[in-house]
Amino acid sequence: MRIEDEIHQKEFKDDYRRLMANLLFTNNWLNQQLIPFFKGLGLTLQQHNVLAILRGQHPEPVCFGDIQNRMVDRNSNVTRLIDKLIEKGYVTRDICQTNRRMIEVRITETGLKKLQEVDAMFPSLMERFHNLSQEEAVLVSNLLDKLRG
Amino acid sequence: MRIEDEIHQKEFKDDYRRLMANLLFTNNWLNQQLIPFFKGLGLTLQQHNVLAILRGQHPEPVCFGDIQNRMVDRNSNVTRLIDKLIEKGYVTRDICQTNRRMIEVRITETGLKKLQEVDAMFPSLMERFHNLSQEEAVLVSNLLDKLRG
DNA sequence: ATCATATATTTGTATAGACAAGTAATGTAT
DNA sequence: ATACATTACTTGTCTATACAAATATATGAT
């Protein structure tokens, strides 16, 4: 459905403004799919993102700064995110012995199991992207990379 | 910059997951430009969105439901958004006389002036989109429309 | 060794978002 | 006419986000 019809706007001043509205609107559309999906699994998007980052380094730990730099949403408060994940038993935190300012975060077995549970559900989530062919998905992705510069 | 480099991830499981991460990351990038831009003008994105909708109908009023349906971010609480805009003197609200459940919202002269102030700054904001040619902007926009189905 | 500066994480706070429940006016079926 | 459902907006509450300030540790210059 054209963005003009989605937000009942006859036309945009220019193609860049149309793209801006479209990016914001599409992100909302995406969140409306992702938030309930992860909520059903007892996670938020950001919590899942952190777990996936930790799995990538497992069994090595990752410190807060590195977690932040690898997150899709850079605005998240890592301290409070990790607190939630510890409560759920998905990660551990320890003070780094070589630099005591840093915190080492590791994913637990329970956390790995939760990620496997998410993985099993992922294909059904990804179906919503299949309005685009694989080639089109690559094309959009590359153009977004180019947009950000 | 490629999304892989932005979030320090070697590769994605498939092109659709890469697109998903890229959409979320690009939206964050966009918000990091838009939020300070509008903040500098004393508005939030959603407040600006509402004012623009009201200008589109001016001098006719728009009711809450219609505002919600035309907003880029559908999750906004229109009641509280309008409260803020009334405080600032940018809109008025009146009970609709033909259906007393509905609220008629109108933009004021002050609101129109504020929008003119925003318009004057818009070209500088749009420069950040010029990494894409006009044709590419149209292409991405159309593919996003297609993605949502 | 001391002090200033930088780095890494934490905490506080004000505002916004998500979502459920509430209120008031209208429409509809009997 | 009355009761029930629907519509349109409001309010409450809990959580998350944005951003500034605070704390703790490490580094570097004198």
Short mmCIF file of C-alpha atoms (C1' of nucleotides) in Angstrom, two decimals:
data_model
loop_
_atom_site.label_atom_id
_atom_site.label_comp_id
_atom_site.label_asym_id
_atom_site.label_seq_id
_atom_site.Cartn_x
_atom_site.Cartn_y
_atom_site.Cartn_z
CA MET A 1 0.00 0.00 0.00
CA ARG A 2 1.41 3.39 -0.98
CA ILE A 3 2.54 5.61 1.88
CA GLU A 4 0.21 8.34 0.57
CA ASP A 5 -2.75 6.05 1.17
CA GLU A 6 -1.50 4.79 4.52
CA ILE A 7 -1.39 8.26 6.04
CA HIS A 8 -4.08 9.81 3.80
CA GLN A 9 -1.80 12.40 2.34
CA LYS A 10 -2.35 13.41 -1.28
CA GLU A 11 1.26 14.14 -2.13
CA PHE A 12 4.63 15.03 -0.68
CA LYS A 13 6.63 18.18 -1.37
CA ASP A 14 9.45 16.07 -2.77
CA ASP A 15 10.70 12.50 -3.01
CA TYR A 16 13.06 12.85 -0.08
CA ARG A 17 10.28 13.92 2.26
CA ARG A 18 8.24 11.01 0.99
CA LEU A 19 11.13 8.70 1.77
CA MET A 20 11.48 10.17 5.27
CA ALA A 21 7.80 9.60 6.05
CA ASN A 22 8.02 6.14 4.53
CA LEU A 23 11.02 5.13 6.65
CA LEU A 24 9.31 6.29 9.84
CA PHE A 25 6.02 4.65 8.92
CA THR A 26 7.66 1.40 7.87
CA ASN A 27 9.60 1.28 11.12
CA ASN A 28 6.32 1.58 13.02
CA TRP A 29 4.84 -1.18 10.91
CA LEU A 30 7.87 -3.33 11.65
CA ASN A 31 7.71 -2.67 15.39
CA GLN A 32 4.08 -3.68 15.43
CA GLN A 33 5.18 -7.09 14.20
CA LEU A 34 8.36 -7.42 16.25
CA ILE A 35 7.18 -6.23 19.66
CA PRO A 36 4.34 -8.79 20.01
CA PHE A 37 6.59 -11.51 18.55
CA PHE A 38 9.29 -11.02 21.17
CA LYS A 39 6.77 -10.27 23.91
CA GLY A 40 5.28 -13.71 23.29
CA LEU A 41 8.73 -15.12 24.02
CA GLY A 42 9.19 -13.03 27.17
CA LEU A 43 11.74 -10.67 25.63
CA THR A 44 11.99 -7.16 24.29
CA LEU A 45 13.73 -6.42 20.97
CA GLN A 46 16.69 -4.93 22.82
CA GLN A 47 16.98 -7.84 25.22
CA HIS A 48 17.01 -10.24 22.26
CA ASN A 49 19.59 -8.09 20.52
CA VAL A 50 21.89 -8.26 23.56
CA LEU A 51 21.50 -12.03 23.87
CA ALA A 52 22.34 -12.47 20.19
CA ILE A 53 25.48 -10.33 20.61
CA LEU A 54 26.55 -12.39 23.62
CA ARG A 55 25.98 -15.65 21.76
CA GLY A 56 28.23 -14.34 18.98
CA GLN A 57 31.16 -14.18 21.44
CA HIS A 58 30.23 -17.10 23.66
CA PRO A 59 31.98 -18.39 25.75
CA GLU A 60 34.00 -15.15 25.74
CA PRO A 61 32.46 -12.25 27.68
CA VAL A 62 31.46 -8.89 26.19
CA CYS A 63 31.77 -5.60 28.07
CA PHE A 64 29.07 -2.92 28.23
CA GLY A 65 30.75 -0.58 25.79
CA ASP A 66 31.06 -3.29 23.16
CA ILE A 67 27.45 -4.32 23.69
CA GLN A 68 26.36 -0.74 23.13
CA ASN A 69 28.45 -0.42 19.96
CA ARG A 70 26.98 -3.58 18.48
CA MET A 71 23.38 -2.86 19.32
CA VAL A 72 20.93 -1.95 16.59
CA ASP A 73 19.37 0.59 18.97
CA ARG A 74 22.21 2.63 20.39
CA ASN A 75 19.98 4.53 22.80
CA SER A 76 19.35 1.61 25.09
CA ASN A 77 20.54 1.82 28.67
CA VAL A 78 22.78 -1.23 28.80
CA THR A 79 23.00 -1.28 32.62
CA ARG A 80 19.26 -1.61 33.02
CA LEU A 81 18.93 -4.02 30.09
CA ILE A 82 21.48 -6.36 31.67
CA ASP A 83 19.72 -6.07 35.05
CA LYS A 84 16.58 -7.43 33.42
CA LEU A 85 18.45 -10.26 31.71
CA ILE A 86 20.14 -11.25 34.99
CA GLU A 87 16.73 -11.33 36.72
CA LYS A 88 15.62 -13.79 34.05
CA GLY A 89 18.79 -15.85 34.43
CA TYR A 90 19.89 -15.38 30.81
CA VAL A 91 23.23 -13.65 31.51
CA THR A 92 25.88 -13.21 34.21
CA ARG A 93 27.94 -10.15 35.07
CA ASP A 94 31.40 -9.95 36.61
CA ILE A 95 33.90 -7.18 37.16
CA CYS A 96 36.78 -7.49 34.70
CA GLN A 97 39.98 -8.26 36.62
CA THR A 98 42.36 -6.54 34.20
CA ASN A 99 40.35 -3.31 34.11
CA ARG A 100 38.08 -3.01 37.08
CA ARG A 101 35.96 -0.29 35.46
CA MET A 102 34.63 -2.81 33.00
CA ILE A 103 31.89 -5.37 33.38
CA GLU A 104 32.11 -8.76 31.69
CA VAL A 105 28.75 -10.09 30.53
CA ARG A 106 28.25 -13.71 29.50
CA ILE A 107 25.24 -15.61 28.23
CA THR A 108 24.11 -18.58 30.35
CA GLU A 109 22.88 -22.01 29.21
CA THR A 110 19.34 -20.81 29.97
CA GLY A 111 19.97 -17.80 27.76
CA LEU A 112 21.22 -20.00 24.94
CA LYS A 113 18.12 -22.16 25.23
CA LYS A 114 15.89 -19.10 25.06
CA LEU A 115 17.68 -18.02 21.87
CA GLN A 116 17.09 -21.46 20.36
CA GLU A 117 13.43 -21.03 21.17
CA VAL A 118 13.46 -17.67 19.38
CA ASP A 119 15.32 -19.16 16.40
CA ALA A 120 12.65 -21.82 16.00
CA MET A 121 9.99 -19.09 15.67
CA PHE A 122 12.01 -16.83 13.39
CA PRO A 123 10.99 -18.26 10.02
CA SER A 124 7.33 -17.44 10.71
CA LEU A 125 8.32 -13.87 11.54
CA MET A 126 10.39 -13.57 8.40
CA GLU A 127 7.42 -14.53 6.23
CA ARG A 128 6.21 -10.97 6.60
CA PHE A 129 9.21 -9.84 4.60
CA HIS A 130 8.46 -12.08 1.65
CA ASN A 131 6.53 -9.43 -0.22
CA LEU A 132 10.03 -8.55 -1.39
CA SER A 133 12.12 -10.97 -3.42
CA GLN A 134 15.56 -11.79 -2.10
CA GLU A 135 17.06 -9.50 -4.74
CA GLU A 136 14.80 -6.64 -3.68
CA ALA A 137 15.70 -7.19 -0.01
CA VAL A 138 19.38 -6.89 -0.90
CA LEU A 139 18.68 -3.81 -3.00
CA VAL A 140 16.81 -1.97 -0.21
CA SER A 141 19.47 -2.92 2.32
CA ASN A 142 22.26 -1.58 0.13
CA LEU A 143 20.37 1.63 -0.57
CA LEU A 144 19.81 2.17 3.17
CA ASP A 145 23.56 1.72 3.69
CA LYS A 146 24.15 4.33 0.99
CA LEU A 147 21.58 6.71 2.50
CA ARG A 148 23.36 6.81 5.85
CA GLY A 149 26.65 7.46 4.06
CA MET B 1 28.68 2.31 5.66
CA ARG B 2 27.50 -1.28 5.47
CA ILE B 3 25.18 -2.42 8.25
CA GLU B 4 27.64 -5.25 9.01
CA ASP B 5 30.30 -2.66 9.88
CA GLU B 6 27.90 -0.38 11.77
CA ILE B 7 26.94 -3.07 14.25
CA HIS B 8 30.18 -5.10 13.97
CA GLN B 9 28.46 -8.24 12.78
CA LYS B 10 30.33 -10.42 10.30
CA GLU B 11 27.31 -11.68 8.43
CA PHE B 12 23.57 -12.26 8.63
CA LYS B 13 21.78 -15.57 8.38
CA ASP B 14 19.89 -14.34 5.34
CA ASP B 15 19.11 -11.22 3.35
CA TYR B 16 15.78 -10.67 5.05
CA ARG B 17 17.33 -10.62 8.50
CA ARG B 18 19.92 -8.21 7.18
CA LEU B 19 17.11 -6.01 5.88
CA MET B 20 15.32 -6.14 9.21
CA ALA B 21 18.42 -5.05 11.13
CA ASN B 22 19.07 -2.39 8.52
CA LEU B 23 15.57 -0.93 8.78
CA LEU B 24 15.79 -0.73 12.56
CA PHE B 25 19.29 0.70 12.50
CA THR B 26 18.45 3.24 9.81
CA ASN B 27 15.40 4.35 11.75
CA ASN B 28 17.63 5.01 14.75
CA TRP B 29 20.04 6.94 12.58
CA LEU B 30 17.13 8.97 11.24
CA ASN B 31 15.76 9.70 14.72
CA GLN B 32 19.16 10.91 15.81
CA GLN B 33 18.88 13.58 13.12
CA LEU B 34 15.21 14.38 13.48
CA ILE B 35 14.83 14.57 17.27
CA PRO B 36 17.50 17.28 17.78
CA PHE B 37 16.25 19.14 14.68
CA PHE B 38 12.71 19.41 16.01
CA LYS B 39 13.87 19.89 19.58
CA GLY B 40 15.76 22.98 18.43
CA LEU B 41 12.45 24.31 17.17
CA GLY B 42 10.60 23.45 20.41
CA LEU B 43 8.66 20.53 18.93
CA THR B 44 8.68 16.76 18.98
CA LEU B 45 8.33 14.74 15.74
CA GLN B 46 4.77 13.81 16.66
CA GLN B 47 3.80 17.37 17.54
CA HIS B 48 5.14 18.53 14.17
CA ASN B 49 3.28 15.72 12.45
CA VAL B 50 -0.02 16.82 14.05
CA LEU B 51 0.55 20.47 13.11
CA ALA B 52 1.26 19.48 9.51
CA ILE B 53 -1.95 17.42 9.39
CA LEU B 54 -3.96 20.36 10.76
CA ARG B 55 -2.41 22.76 8.25
CA GLY B 56 -3.48 20.41 5.49
CA GLN B 57 -7.14 20.92 6.45
CA HIS B 58 -6.92 24.51 7.65
CA PRO B 59 -9.23 26.37 8.26
CA GLU B 60 -11.34 23.20 8.61
CA PRO B 61 -10.96 21.32 11.90
CA VAL B 62 -9.75 17.72 12.24
CA CYS B 63 -11.05 15.33 14.89
CA PHE B 64 -8.88 13.07 17.05
CA GLY B 65 -9.64 9.90 15.16
CA ASP B 66 -8.67 11.45 11.84
CA ILE B 67 -5.48 12.84 13.35
CA GLN B 68 -4.58 9.38 14.61
CA ASN B 69 -5.25 7.77 11.22
CA ARG B 70 -3.05 10.27 9.42
CA MET B 71 -0.15 10.14 11.81
CA VAL B 72 3.10 8.48 10.81
CA ASP B 73 3.37 7.11 14.35
CA ARG B 74 0.04 5.52 15.16
CA ASN B 75 0.95 4.80 18.79
CA SER B 76 0.87 8.40 19.89
CA ASN B 77 -1.65 9.40 22.54
CA VAL B 78 -3.49 12.13 20.66
CA THR B 79 -5.20 13.55 23.76
CA ARG B 80 -1.89 14.28 25.47
CA LEU B 81 -0.23 15.47 22.27
CA ILE B 82 -2.99 18.03 21.73
CA ASP B 83 -2.73 19.12 25.38
CA LYS B 84 0.90 20.00 24.78
CA LEU B 85 0.10 21.89 21.57
CA ILE B 86 -2.65 23.87 23.31
CA GLU B 87 -0.20 24.82 26.09
CA LYS B 88 2.08 26.21 23.40
CA GLY B 89 -0.79 28.06 21.72
CA TYR B 90 -0.42 26.21 18.40
CA VAL B 91 -3.90 24.63 18.29
CA THR B 92 -7.42 25.05 19.67
CA ARG B 93 -9.91 22.39 20.68
CA ASP B 94 -13.71 22.55 20.69
CA ILE B 95 -16.46 20.01 21.15
CA CYS B 96 -18.08 19.21 17.81
CA GLN B 97 -21.70 20.42 17.89
CA THR B 98 -23.09 17.79 15.53
CA ASN B 99 -21.49 14.87 17.41
CA ARG B 100 -20.61 15.84 20.94
CA ARG B 101 -18.28 12.86 21.40
CA MET B 102 -15.88 14.37 18.91
CA ILE B 103 -13.28 17.08 19.40
CA GLU B 104 -12.51 19.58 16.66
CA VAL B 105 -8.87 20.59 16.55
CA ARG B 106 -7.70 23.63 14.57
CA ILE B 107 -4.27 25.13 14.02
CA THR B 108 -3.82 28.74 15.18
CA GLU B 109 -1.96 31.60 13.48
CA THR B 110 0.88 31.00 15.97
CA GLY B 111 0.91 27.35 14.93
CA LEU B 112 1.05 28.28 11.25
CA LYS B 113 3.96 30.64 11.95
CA LYS B 114 5.80 27.87 13.79
CA LEU B 115 5.34 25.58 10.79
CA GLN B 116 6.75 28.29 8.50
CA GLU B 117 9.76 28.45 10.80
CA VAL B 118 10.15 24.65 10.47
CA ASP B 119 9.73 24.83 6.67
CA ALA B 120 12.56 27.36 6.45
CA MET B 121 14.89 24.91 8.19
CA PHE B 122 13.74 21.83 6.27
CA PRO B 123 16.12 22.03 3.31
CA SER B 124 19.13 21.78 5.63
CA LEU B 125 17.61 18.67 7.23
CA MET B 126 16.94 17.13 3.84
CA GLU B 127 20.58 17.48 2.82
CA ARG B 128 21.26 14.38 4.89
CA PHE B 129 19.18 12.41 2.41
CA HIS B 130 21.20 13.50 -0.58
CA ASN B 131 23.50 10.52 -0.47
CA LEU B 132 20.69 9.01 -2.52
CA SER B 133 19.75 10.38 -5.91
CA GLN B 134 16.14 11.36 -6.44
CA GLU B 135 15.63 8.16 -8.44
CA GLU B 136 17.06 6.05 -5.64
CA ALA B 137 14.84 7.81 -3.09
CA VAL B 138 11.79 6.93 -5.19
CA LEU B 139 13.03 3.36 -5.57
CA VAL B 140 13.50 2.80 -1.83
CA SER B 141 10.15 4.39 -1.07
CA ASN B 142 8.35 2.14 -3.54
CA LEU B 143 10.10 -0.97 -2.24
CA LEU B 144 9.11 -0.07 1.33
CA ASP B 145 5.50 0.25 0.14
CA LYS B 146 5.83 -3.18 -1.44
CA LEU B 147 7.42 -4.67 1.69
CA ARG B 148 4.47 -3.68 3.87
CA GLY B 149 2.14 -5.20 1.30
"C1'" DA C 1 53.56 10.66 44.19
"C1'" DT C 2 49.98 13.99 42.90
"C1'" DC C 3 46.64 15.96 40.15
"C1'" DA C 4 44.06 16.55 36.04
"C1'" DT C 5 41.90 14.10 32.38
"C1'" DA C 6 39.81 10.28 30.20
"C1'" DT C 7 37.15 6.06 30.27
"C1'" DA C 8 33.43 2.82 31.80
"C1'" DT C 9 29.50 2.23 34.07
"C1'" DT C 10 25.65 3.81 37.17
"C1'" DT C 11 22.00 6.58 38.79
"C1'" DG C 12 18.42 10.18 38.66
"C1'" DT C 13 14.85 12.48 36.47
"C1'" DA C 14 11.69 14.19 33.29
"C1'" DT C 15 9.18 12.93 29.36
"C1'" DA C 16 7.09 9.75 26.14
"C1'" DG C 17 5.12 5.12 24.83
"C1'" DA C 18 2.19 0.86 25.54
"C1'" DC C 19 -1.83 -0.83 26.96
"C1'" DA C 20 -5.86 -1.50 29.76
"C1'" DA C 21 -9.79 0.47 31.87
"C1'" DG C 22 -13.01 4.30 32.24
"C1'" DT C 23 -16.43 7.87 30.73
"C1'" DA C 24 -19.64 10.05 27.86
"C1'" DA C 25 -22.40 10.42 23.66
"C1'" DT C 26 -24.55 8.09 20.00
"C1'" DG C 27 -26.71 4.36 17.40
"C1'" DT C 28 -29.64 0.29 17.18
"C1'" DA C 29 -32.76 -3.40 18.20
"C1'" DT C 30 -36.79 -4.66 20.51
"C1'" DA D 1 -38.82 4.21 25.56
"C1'" DT D 2 -35.30 1.15 27.28
"C1'" DA D 3 -31.31 -1.54 27.24
"C1'" DC D 4 -27.14 -2.93 24.93
"C1'" DA D 5 -23.51 -2.17 21.90
"C1'" DT D 6 -20.47 0.96 19.59
"C1'" DT D 7 -17.82 5.00 18.96
"C1'" DA D 8 -14.74 8.74 20.47
"C1'" DC D 9 -12.00 10.35 23.57
"C1'" DT D 10 -9.75 10.32 28.46
"C1'" DT D 11 -7.27 8.68 32.31
"C1'" DG D 12 -4.25 5.70 34.96
"C1'" DT D 13 -0.31 3.01 35.35
"C1'" DC D 14 3.71 0.70 34.28
"C1'" DT D 15 7.68 0.59 31.54
"C1'" DA D 16 11.08 2.54 28.39
"C1'" DT D 17 13.75 6.40 26.47
"C1'" DA D 18 16.61 10.59 26.47
"C1'" DC D 19 19.81 13.02 28.59
"C1'" DA D 20 22.46 14.93 32.35
"C1'" DA D 21 25.08 14.20 36.41
"C1'" DA D 22 27.56 11.14 39.44
"C1'" DT D 23 30.80 7.48 40.66
"C1'" DA D 24 34.77 4.63 40.21
"C1'" DT D 25 38.85 3.25 37.97
"C1'" DA D 26 42.68 3.99 34.99
"C1'" DT D 27 46.05 6.81 32.39
"C1'" DG D 28 49.30 10.44 31.62
"C1'" DA D 29 51.88 14.71 32.70
"C1'" DT D 30 54.63 17.11 35.87
#
